[in-house]
Amino acid sequence: MTWDVEKVRKDFPVLHREVNGKPLVYLDNGASSQVPQIVIDRMSAYAADEHSNIHRGVHYLSQHATTAYEAAREKVKRFINAPDVKECIFVRGTTEGINLVAQSYGKKFIGEGDEILVSAMEHHSNIVPWQIVAEEHGAKVIMTPMNERGELIIEEYERLLNERTKMVAVTHVSNSLGTVNPVKEMIATAHKYGVPVLVDAAQSVPHFAVDVQDLDADFFVFSGHKMFGPTGSGVVYGKRKWLDQVPPYQTGGGMIRSVTFEKTTYAPIPEKFEAGTPAIAAGIGLGAAIDYLNSIDFDAAFAHEHDLLEYATARLADIPGVTIIGTAAEKASVLSFTIEGVHPHDIGTILDQQGIAVRAGHHCAQPVMDFFCVPATARASFAFYNTRDEVDKLADAVQKVIEVFA
Amino acid sequence: MSELNELYQDTILDHNKNPRNFRDIDDADKSADGKNPLCGDALRVYVKMENDVVSDVAFKGSGCAISKASASMMTQAVKGKNREQAQLLFDEFHKMVTGELDIESDDNSLGKLRVFAGVLEFPARVKCASLSWHTLNAALHDEGEISTE
């Protein structure tokens, strides 16, 4: 199967603009991916022709908007192979999703002396919510360590699991290192101890097909804007057995069954976790992004990304002074690197002047930076619309950085 | 690449590579820590005063070329100045990098520090250039620690 990257690029209008007088080379997909025309069109059609509040009115537009929003939820269910559409909760993004799970699950199940296992390579959004919960309930956050290649040490993980462990929080793909974690095996191990697992899937869903039933994930959280959808869209998949038991996160309209000043009862899932008017256009846009992903050959796309990763790794590793951070055996298309004697922000600025967008910084993963003893890295993260030619431009620009600082 | 050349001028590259007054002052009268949590830049500025005059000033820390060169050139610029003069330089520098002072048409005493005027074209980097100055200001006002975000 060959991947027609030029054809795919035509679907993404922004890829055809210039930045600083140069054609845009967009290599910051790990931060946010670009949006195809089909998503833009769907969202503008909603705004122009369909906008109304959902689950409220008996009038035509409200019913129409409700149908479109719920159709998007159904697309999400099929995309991740959730058993039941009601287990798919719409949120603003991964961060809100993890906060939702941490707060709601924590209130019900985490108490004094309990432990929450969080991996060494988590994004801050999968560390801080658990620290807060631990503080609130007298529990402890325990770190699952990694090795110098940026792979979790599975023997250590198994050793750390015990009867006090109440939650395992782990990222599917590391945003700063690209490591693909063996979450299916980790979930099976945790379940031996009766411990549920939250998978941060923000960086995995854009890159390969996922199946929450095959993984047996208890919670599976991701953002729309990293998978070619709009910002403000995201999903918490949770097993019904947990979602039914735990209290709501936010409260207000839309999530109640009945309210009196004496007592309020909550709506069933997913509404129980969806207080207030949601980001309706974003949810519908996410549905369109899933339509788009269903229309392409996802396996060929992933193979193309993998080729880009290998090619870029080889090109950059070949340049004296460049160090690749994160060399796990299993990686998605994230390439973090440093240049000897050059701060990543200077790399980022010089690359930007040549139209190349990369992320420079700690990637909201300061513990990862500390582990590798670097203040920050530069990170190129590829999507299926990137090309080998763009990798060449990146390598040339890195060479240029070294010349400027020689 | 013309804008880039304006930012990464030889002077800045030189001060990045060989920062001046890059050391601790053990018997400093004042010091402050400056941090930019967004990018991880962190430095400490030490000041030694003789009456009202900055008799010695130095810095230690890590950061990008812009923040390091700016700190280095700042130490050269304020050494021997009295508080009022140092404060004036701080104000002028701040105005220059935020576009409130035009180095060509407005009166100023920035001298060599004008090399940082190019930062204005790089909004994401303005804080890199001004971090050391804010830290010096904190030291002179005994504020101990500042954070720019």
Coordinates of C-alpha atoms in Angstrom, one line a residue:
Chain A
M1 CA 0.0 0.0 0.0
T2 CA 1.5 3.3 -1.0
W3 CA 0.7 6.6 0.7
D4 CA -0.1 9.5 -1.6
V5 CA 1.1 12.3 0.7
E6 CA 0.6 15.0 -1.9
K7 CA -3.0 14.1 -2.3
V8 CA -3.5 14.1 1.5
R9 CA -1.8 17.5 1.8
K10 CA -4.5 19.0 -0.4
D11 CA -7.0 18.3 2.3
F12 CA -5.3 20.6 4.8
P13 CA -5.5 24.3 3.7
V14 CA -3.0 25.7 6.2
L15 CA -0.2 23.5 4.8
H16 CA -0.1 25.7 1.7
R17 CA 0.7 29.0 3.4
E18 CA 4.0 30.6 3.9
V19 CA 5.6 31.6 7.2
N20 CA 8.4 34.2 7.3
G21 CA 8.5 34.1 3.6
K22 CA 9.1 30.3 3.4
P23 CA 6.6 27.5 2.8
L24 CA 5.3 26.3 6.2
V25 CA 6.9 23.1 7.4
Y26 CA 4.6 22.1 10.2
L27 CA 6.3 19.7 12.6
D28 CA 4.5 20.6 15.8
N29 CA 1.7 18.0 15.5
G30 CA 2.3 16.7 19.0
A31 CA 1.1 20.1 20.3
S32 CA -1.8 20.4 17.9
S33 CA -2.5 18.9 14.5
Q34 CA -3.9 20.8 11.5
V35 CA -7.5 20.6 10.5
P36 CA -8.7 19.2 7.2
Q37 CA -11.2 21.1 5.0
I38 CA -14.0 18.6 5.8
V39 CA -13.8 19.5 9.5
I40 CA -13.7 23.2 8.7
D41 CA -16.7 22.9 6.4
R42 CA -18.7 20.8 8.9
M43 CA -18.1 23.3 11.7
S44 CA -19.0 26.3 9.6
A45 CA -22.1 24.5 8.3
Y46 CA -23.1 24.0 11.9
A47 CA -22.6 27.7 12.7
A48 CA -24.3 28.9 9.5
D49 CA -27.2 26.6 9.4
E50 CA -27.7 24.3 12.5
H51 CA -26.7 26.1 15.6
S52 CA -28.8 25.7 18.7
N53 CA -28.6 24.4 22.2
I54 CA -28.8 20.6 22.6
H55 CA -31.0 18.5 24.8
R56 CA -33.2 21.5 25.5
G57 CA -35.7 22.7 23.1
V58 CA -38.5 20.9 21.3
H59 CA -37.9 23.2 18.3
Y60 CA -36.5 22.0 15.1
L61 CA -32.9 23.4 15.4
S62 CA -32.4 22.2 18.9
Q63 CA -33.4 18.7 17.9
H64 CA -31.3 18.9 14.8
A65 CA -28.2 20.0 16.8
T66 CA -28.9 17.3 19.4
T67 CA -29.0 14.7 16.7
A68 CA -25.7 15.9 15.1
Y69 CA -24.0 16.1 18.5
E70 CA -25.1 12.6 19.4
A71 CA -24.1 11.3 16.0
A72 CA -20.6 12.5 16.8
R73 CA -20.6 10.6 20.0
E74 CA -21.6 7.5 18.1
K75 CA -18.6 8.1 15.8
V76 CA -16.4 8.3 18.8
K77 CA -17.7 5.0 20.1
R78 CA -16.9 3.2 16.9
F79 CA -13.5 4.9 16.5
I80 CA -12.3 3.5 19.9
N81 CA -14.6 0.5 19.8
A82 CA -16.3 1.3 23.1
P83 CA -18.9 -1.2 24.1
D84 CA -21.6 1.4 24.7
V85 CA -21.9 5.0 23.4
K86 CA -23.0 6.1 26.9
E87 CA -19.5 5.4 28.1
C88 CA -18.2 8.2 25.9
I89 CA -18.2 11.5 27.7
F90 CA -17.5 14.7 25.8
V91 CA -15.0 17.0 27.5
R92 CA -12.9 20.0 26.4
G93 CA -9.7 17.9 26.0
T94 CA -7.4 15.5 27.7
T95 CA -6.6 17.8 30.6
E96 CA -10.2 18.3 31.6
G97 CA -10.8 14.6 31.1
I98 CA -8.1 13.5 33.4
N99 CA -9.2 16.0 36.0
L100 CA -12.7 14.6 35.7
V101 CA -11.6 11.1 36.3
A102 CA -9.2 12.0 39.1
Q103 CA -11.7 14.0 41.0
S104 CA -14.7 11.8 40.6
Y105 CA -13.0 8.5 41.0
G106 CA -10.8 9.9 43.8
K107 CA -13.8 11.0 45.9
K108 CA -15.3 7.6 45.8
F109 CA -12.3 5.2 45.8
I110 CA -9.1 7.0 47.1
G111 CA -8.5 7.3 50.8
E112 CA -5.9 7.5 53.5
G113 CA -2.7 5.6 52.7
D114 CA -3.7 4.6 49.2
E115 CA -1.3 4.8 46.3
I116 CA -1.7 6.1 42.8
L117 CA 0.9 4.8 40.3
V118 CA 1.9 7.5 37.8
S119 CA 4.6 6.9 35.2
A120 CA 7.9 8.9 35.0
M121 CA 7.1 10.1 31.5
E122 CA 3.7 11.6 32.1
H123 CA 2.6 15.0 30.8
H124 CA 1.9 17.4 33.8
S125 CA -1.8 16.9 33.1
N126 CA -1.5 13.3 34.1
I127 CA 0.6 14.1 37.2
V128 CA -0.9 17.2 38.9
P129 CA -4.5 16.1 39.0
W130 CA -3.4 13.0 40.9
Q131 CA -1.2 15.0 43.3
I132 CA -4.2 17.1 44.1
V133 CA -6.4 14.1 44.7
A134 CA -3.7 12.4 46.8
E135 CA -3.4 15.6 48.9
E136 CA -7.2 15.8 49.3
H137 CA -7.5 12.2 50.5
G138 CA -4.3 11.5 52.2
A139 CA -3.0 9.2 49.5
K140 CA 0.4 9.1 47.8
V141 CA 1.6 9.4 44.2
I142 CA 4.2 6.8 43.4
M143 CA 6.3 7.1 40.2
T144 CA 6.8 4.2 37.8
P145 CA 10.4 4.6 36.7
M146 CA 11.9 4.5 33.2
N147 CA 15.3 3.6 31.7
E148 CA 17.7 5.8 29.9
R149 CA 16.1 5.0 26.5
G150 CA 12.8 6.3 27.8
E151 CA 11.0 3.0 28.3
L152 CA 9.1 2.2 31.4
I153 CA 10.7 -0.5 33.6
I154 CA 8.0 -3.1 33.6
E155 CA 9.5 -5.2 36.4
E156 CA 9.5 -2.1 38.6
Y157 CA 6.0 -1.4 37.7
E158 CA 4.9 -4.9 38.7
R159 CA 6.8 -4.6 41.9
L160 CA 5.1 -1.3 42.8
L161 CA 1.6 -2.6 42.4
N162 CA 0.1 -3.7 45.7
E163 CA -3.2 -3.8 47.6
R164 CA -2.9 -0.1 48.5
T165 CA -2.7 0.8 44.8
K166 CA -6.0 2.4 43.7
M167 CA -5.2 3.7 40.3
V168 CA -2.6 3.4 37.5
A169 CA -2.2 6.5 35.3
V170 CA -0.1 6.0 32.2
T171 CA 0.3 7.6 28.8
H172 CA -0.2 5.5 25.7
V173 CA 2.5 7.5 23.8
S174 CA 4.9 9.9 25.5
N175 CA 4.5 13.5 24.2
S176 CA 8.1 14.3 25.0
L177 CA 9.9 11.1 24.1
G178 CA 7.6 9.3 21.6
T179 CA 7.7 6.1 23.5
V180 CA 4.8 3.7 22.9
N181 CA 4.0 2.1 26.2
P182 CA 2.8 -1.5 26.5
V183 CA -0.5 -0.4 28.0
K184 CA -2.4 -3.6 27.2
E185 CA 0.1 -5.7 29.2
M186 CA 0.2 -3.0 32.0
I187 CA -3.6 -3.0 32.2
A188 CA -3.7 -6.8 32.5
T189 CA -1.1 -6.7 35.3
A190 CA -3.0 -4.0 37.2
H191 CA -6.2 -5.9 36.9
K192 CA -4.6 -8.8 38.6
Y193 CA -4.6 -6.5 41.6
G194 CA -8.1 -5.2 40.9
V195 CA -6.6 -1.8 40.0
P196 CA -8.2 0.3 37.3
V197 CA -6.0 2.0 34.7
L198 CA -6.4 5.4 33.1
V199 CA -4.7 5.7 29.7
D200 CA -3.7 9.2 28.4
A201 CA -4.3 8.6 24.8
A202 CA -3.8 12.2 23.6
Q203 CA -0.7 11.2 21.6
S204 CA -1.8 7.8 20.4
V205 CA -5.2 8.3 18.7
P206 CA -3.7 10.5 16.0
H207 CA -1.2 7.8 15.0
F208 CA -2.7 4.3 15.2
A209 CA -6.0 2.5 15.6
V210 CA -7.1 2.0 19.2
D211 CA -9.5 -0.5 20.7
V212 CA -10.5 0.2 24.3
Q213 CA -12.0 -3.3 24.7
D214 CA -8.9 -5.0 23.4
L215 CA -6.8 -2.9 25.8
D216 CA -9.4 -3.5 28.5
A217 CA -8.8 0.2 29.6
D218 CA -10.9 1.4 32.5
F219 CA -10.5 5.1 31.4
F220 CA -9.2 6.2 28.1
V221 CA -8.9 10.0 27.6
F222 CA -8.0 12.0 24.5
S223 CA -8.2 15.4 22.7
G224 CA -9.8 16.3 19.4
H225 CA -7.3 18.9 18.4
K226 CA -4.4 16.4 18.2
M227 CA -6.3 14.2 15.9
F228 CA -7.2 16.7 13.2
G229 CA -10.3 18.0 15.0
P230 CA -10.9 21.3 16.7
T231 CA -9.7 22.6 20.0
G232 CA -12.3 22.3 22.8
S233 CA -13.2 18.8 21.9
G234 CA -12.1 15.7 23.8
V235 CA -13.4 12.4 25.2
V236 CA -13.3 10.4 28.4
Y237 CA -14.2 6.8 27.7
G238 CA -14.9 5.1 31.0
K239 CA -16.2 1.7 31.9
R240 CA -19.8 1.9 33.0
K241 CA -19.1 0.0 36.2
W242 CA -16.9 3.0 37.3
L243 CA -18.9 5.8 35.8
D244 CA -22.1 4.6 37.4
Q245 CA -20.5 4.5 40.9
V246 CA -18.5 7.7 41.0
P247 CA -20.0 11.2 41.7
P248 CA -20.2 13.9 39.0
Y249 CA -17.3 16.2 38.3
Q250 CA -19.1 19.5 37.5
T251 CA -22.7 20.1 38.3
G252 CA -25.5 22.3 37.0
G253 CA -27.8 22.1 34.1
G254 CA -28.1 19.1 31.8
M255 CA -26.7 16.6 34.3
I256 CA -29.6 16.2 36.6
R257 CA -32.7 14.0 36.8
S258 CA -34.5 16.1 39.3
V259 CA -33.7 19.0 41.6
T260 CA -35.4 20.2 44.7
F261 CA -33.9 22.3 47.5
E262 CA -33.8 19.1 49.6
K263 CA -32.3 16.7 47.1
T264 CA -30.9 16.4 43.6
T265 CA -30.6 13.2 41.6
Y266 CA -28.3 12.9 38.7
A267 CA -29.0 12.0 35.1
P268 CA -27.5 8.7 33.9
I269 CA -24.2 8.6 32.0
P270 CA -23.0 10.3 29.9
E271 CA -25.1 13.4 30.9
K272 CA -24.1 13.0 34.5
F273 CA -20.6 14.2 33.6
E274 CA -21.7 16.8 31.1
A275 CA -22.9 19.8 33.1
G276 CA -23.8 22.9 31.2
T277 CA -23.9 23.6 27.5
P278 CA -21.0 21.8 25.9
A279 CA -18.8 22.8 23.0
I280 CA -21.3 21.6 20.5
A281 CA -19.5 22.8 17.4
A282 CA -16.3 21.2 18.6
G283 CA -18.0 17.9 19.3
I284 CA -19.5 17.9 15.8
G285 CA -16.1 18.9 14.4
L286 CA -14.5 16.0 16.2
G287 CA -17.1 13.7 14.6
A288 CA -16.0 15.1 11.2
A289 CA -12.3 14.5 12.0
I290 CA -13.2 10.8 12.7
D291 CA -15.0 10.7 9.4
Y292 CA -11.8 12.0 7.8
L293 CA -9.6 9.4 9.6
N294 CA -12.0 6.7 8.5
S295 CA -11.7 7.8 4.9
I296 CA -7.9 7.4 4.8
D297 CA -5.8 4.2 5.0
F298 CA -4.8 4.5 8.6
D299 CA -2.3 1.7 8.5
A300 CA -0.6 3.2 5.4
A301 CA -0.6 6.6 7.2
F302 CA 1.1 5.1 10.2
A303 CA 3.7 3.3 8.0
H304 CA 4.4 6.7 6.3
E305 CA 4.9 8.4 9.7
H306 CA 7.1 5.6 10.8
D307 CA 9.2 6.1 7.7
L308 CA 9.5 9.8 8.5
L309 CA 10.5 9.1 12.1
E310 CA 13.2 6.7 11.0
Y311 CA 14.5 9.0 8.3
A312 CA 14.5 12.0 10.5
T313 CA 16.2 10.1 13.3
A314 CA 18.9 9.0 10.9
R315 CA 19.4 12.5 9.4
L316 CA 19.6 14.3 12.8
A317 CA 21.7 11.6 14.5
D318 CA 24.2 12.1 11.6
I319 CA 24.8 15.7 12.5
P320 CA 27.7 16.1 15.1
G321 CA 26.4 17.8 18.2
V322 CA 22.9 16.6 18.0
T323 CA 21.5 14.2 20.7
I324 CA 18.2 12.4 20.3
I325 CA 16.3 12.3 23.6
G326 CA 14.1 9.2 23.8
T327 CA 15.3 6.1 21.9
A328 CA 12.7 3.5 22.9
A329 CA 12.4 0.5 20.7
E330 CA 8.7 1.3 20.2
K331 CA 8.2 4.9 19.2
A332 CA 5.5 7.0 17.5
S333 CA 6.6 9.9 15.3
V334 CA 7.9 12.2 18.0
L335 CA 11.5 13.3 17.8
S336 CA 13.0 15.2 20.7
F337 CA 16.6 16.4 20.4
T338 CA 19.2 18.8 21.7
I339 CA 22.1 20.5 20.1
E340 CA 25.3 20.8 22.1
G341 CA 25.8 24.4 23.3
V342 CA 22.5 25.7 21.9
H343 CA 19.4 26.2 24.0
P344 CA 16.2 24.7 22.5
H345 CA 14.5 28.1 22.3
D346 CA 17.3 29.4 20.1
I347 CA 16.8 26.3 17.9
G348 CA 13.1 27.0 17.8
T349 CA 13.5 30.7 16.8
I350 CA 16.0 29.9 14.1
L351 CA 13.9 27.1 12.6
D352 CA 10.8 29.3 12.7
Q353 CA 12.6 31.9 10.6
Q354 CA 12.9 29.2 8.0
G355 CA 9.2 28.4 8.2
I356 CA 9.7 25.3 10.3
A357 CA 7.4 25.0 13.3
V358 CA 8.8 22.8 16.1
R359 CA 8.1 22.8 19.8
A360 CA 10.9 24.1 22.1
G361 CA 10.6 23.7 25.8
H362 CA 9.9 21.2 28.6
H363 CA 6.8 19.9 26.8
C364 CA 4.9 20.1 30.1
A365 CA 7.0 17.1 31.2
Q366 CA 9.6 18.6 33.6
P367 CA 10.2 15.3 35.4
V368 CA 11.3 13.9 32.0
M369 CA 13.6 16.8 31.4
D370 CA 15.1 16.4 34.8
F371 CA 15.6 12.6 34.2
F372 CA 17.6 13.4 31.1
C373 CA 19.4 16.3 32.7
V374 CA 18.3 18.9 30.1
P375 CA 16.3 22.1 30.8
A376 CA 14.3 21.6 27.6
T377 CA 14.4 19.9 24.2
A378 CA 13.4 20.8 20.6
R379 CA 10.8 18.5 19.4
A380 CA 9.7 17.7 15.9
S381 CA 6.5 15.7 15.8
F382 CA 5.2 14.3 12.5
A383 CA 1.8 13.7 11.0
F384 CA 0.9 11.7 8.0
Y385 CA 0.8 14.8 5.8
N386 CA 4.5 15.5 6.4
T387 CA 7.1 14.6 3.8
R388 CA 10.7 13.4 3.5
D389 CA 11.4 16.8 1.9
E390 CA 10.3 18.5 5.0
V391 CA 12.6 16.3 7.1
D392 CA 15.5 17.4 4.8
K393 CA 14.5 21.0 5.4
L394 CA 14.6 20.3 9.2
A395 CA 18.0 18.7 9.0
D396 CA 19.4 21.5 6.9
A397 CA 18.0 24.1 9.3
V398 CA 19.5 22.2 12.3
Q399 CA 22.8 22.4 10.4
K400 CA 22.3 26.1 10.0
V401 CA 21.7 26.5 13.8
I402 CA 25.0 24.9 14.5
E403 CA 26.7 27.2 12.0
V404 CA 25.2 30.3 13.7
F405 CA 26.4 29.2 17.1
A406 CA 29.7 27.8 16.0
Chain B
M1 CA 17.2 35.6 7.3
S2 CA 17.7 39.3 7.8
E3 CA 15.5 39.4 10.9
L4 CA 17.4 36.5 12.3
N5 CA 20.7 38.2 11.9
E6 CA 19.2 41.2 13.8
L7 CA 18.5 38.9 16.7
Y8 CA 21.5 36.7 16.7
Q9 CA 24.1 39.4 16.2
D10 CA 27.8 38.6 16.8
T11 CA 27.8 40.5 20.0
I12 CA 25.0 38.4 21.4
L13 CA 26.6 35.1 20.2
D14 CA 29.9 36.1 21.7
H15 CA 28.3 36.9 25.1
N16 CA 26.4 33.7 25.0
K17 CA 29.6 31.7 24.4
N18 CA 31.7 33.7 26.8
P19 CA 29.4 35.3 29.3
R20 CA 31.1 38.1 31.3
N21 CA 30.8 38.2 35.1
F22 CA 29.5 34.7 35.0
R23 CA 30.3 33.8 38.6
D24 CA 29.1 33.8 42.2
I25 CA 29.8 36.7 44.5
D26 CA 30.2 35.0 47.9
D27 CA 29.9 38.2 49.9
A28 CA 27.2 39.8 47.8
D29 CA 25.0 42.5 49.5
K30 CA 22.0 41.6 47.4
S31 CA 20.9 38.8 45.2
A32 CA 17.7 37.5 43.6
D33 CA 16.6 34.5 41.6
G34 CA 14.9 34.9 38.3
K35 CA 12.9 32.2 36.6
N36 CA 10.9 31.8 33.5
P37 CA 8.8 28.7 34.2
L38 CA 7.6 28.5 30.7
C39 CA 11.0 27.9 29.2
G40 CA 13.0 26.8 32.3
D41 CA 15.5 29.7 32.2
A42 CA 16.8 30.3 35.7
L43 CA 19.5 32.6 36.9
R44 CA 20.7 34.3 40.0
V45 CA 22.0 37.9 40.0
Y46 CA 24.5 39.0 42.7
V47 CA 25.1 42.7 43.5
K48 CA 27.7 44.2 45.7
M49 CA 27.1 47.8 46.7
E50 CA 29.4 50.5 47.8
N51 CA 27.3 53.3 49.3
D52 CA 24.8 53.9 46.4
V53 CA 27.0 52.4 43.7
V54 CA 26.9 48.9 42.2
S55 CA 30.6 48.1 42.7
D56 CA 30.3 44.5 41.5
V57 CA 27.6 42.5 39.8
A58 CA 27.6 38.9 38.5
F59 CA 25.2 36.1 37.5
K60 CA 25.0 32.4 37.4
G61 CA 22.4 30.1 35.8
S62 CA 21.2 28.5 32.6
G63 CA 19.2 29.7 29.7
C64 CA 19.0 30.5 26.0
A65 CA 21.5 32.6 24.1
I66 CA 19.3 35.7 24.4
S67 CA 18.8 35.5 28.2
K68 CA 22.5 34.6 28.8
A69 CA 23.9 37.4 26.6
S70 CA 21.4 39.8 28.0
A71 CA 22.5 39.0 31.6
S72 CA 26.2 39.2 30.6
M73 CA 25.8 42.6 28.9
M74 CA 23.7 43.9 31.8
T75 CA 26.4 43.2 34.3
Q76 CA 28.8 45.2 32.2
A77 CA 26.3 48.0 31.8
V78 CA 25.4 48.5 35.4
K79 CA 28.7 48.0 37.1
G80 CA 29.8 51.4 38.5
K81 CA 26.4 52.9 38.1
N82 CA 24.4 54.2 41.0
R83 CA 20.9 53.0 41.8
E84 CA 19.2 55.7 39.9
Q85 CA 21.3 55.2 36.8
A86 CA 20.7 51.4 37.0
Q87 CA 17.0 52.0 37.4
L88 CA 17.0 54.2 34.3
L89 CA 18.8 51.6 32.3
F90 CA 16.3 49.0 33.4
D91 CA 13.4 51.2 32.4
E92 CA 14.9 52.1 29.0
F93 CA 15.8 48.5 28.3
H94 CA 12.3 47.3 29.1
K95 CA 10.8 50.0 26.9
M96 CA 13.1 49.1 24.1
V97 CA 12.2 45.4 24.0
T98 CA 8.5 46.1 24.4
G99 CA 8.5 48.8 21.7
E100 CA 7.8 51.8 23.8
L101 CA 11.2 53.3 23.1
D102 CA 12.7 53.9 19.6
I103 CA 16.4 53.6 19.9
E104 CA 16.9 55.8 16.8
S105 CA 14.7 58.7 17.7
D106 CA 14.3 58.7 21.5
D107 CA 17.0 59.8 23.9
N108 CA 18.5 57.0 25.8
S109 CA 21.6 55.8 27.5
L110 CA 21.5 52.2 26.3
G111 CA 24.7 52.2 24.3
K112 CA 25.7 48.6 23.5
L113 CA 22.5 47.3 24.9
R114 CA 20.8 48.5 21.7
V115 CA 21.8 45.2 20.2
F116 CA 18.7 43.8 21.8
A117 CA 16.3 46.0 19.9
G118 CA 15.8 43.2 17.4
V119 CA 14.1 41.1 20.1
L120 CA 11.0 43.3 19.5
E121 CA 10.4 41.3 16.3
F122 CA 10.3 38.1 18.3
P123 CA 7.5 38.4 20.8
A124 CA 8.2 34.9 22.2
R125 CA 11.7 36.0 23.1
V126 CA 11.1 39.3 24.8
K127 CA 11.0 37.7 28.2
C128 CA 14.3 35.9 27.6
A129 CA 16.0 39.3 27.1
S130 CA 14.4 41.0 30.0
L131 CA 14.7 38.2 32.6
S132 CA 18.1 39.3 34.0
W133 CA 17.0 42.9 34.2
H134 CA 13.9 42.0 36.2
T135 CA 16.1 39.8 38.4
L136 CA 18.5 42.7 39.0
N137 CA 15.6 45.0 39.7
A138 CA 14.4 42.4 42.3
A139 CA 17.8 42.2 43.9
L140 CA 18.1 46.0 44.2
H141 CA 14.6 46.2 45.7
D142 CA 15.4 43.2 48.0
E143 CA 12.6 41.1 46.5
G144 CA 14.5 37.8 46.4
E145 CA 12.7 36.1 43.6
I146 CA 10.9 36.9 40.4
S147 CA 9.1 34.9 37.8
T148 CA 8.2 36.0 34.3
E149 CA 5.4 34.3 32.5

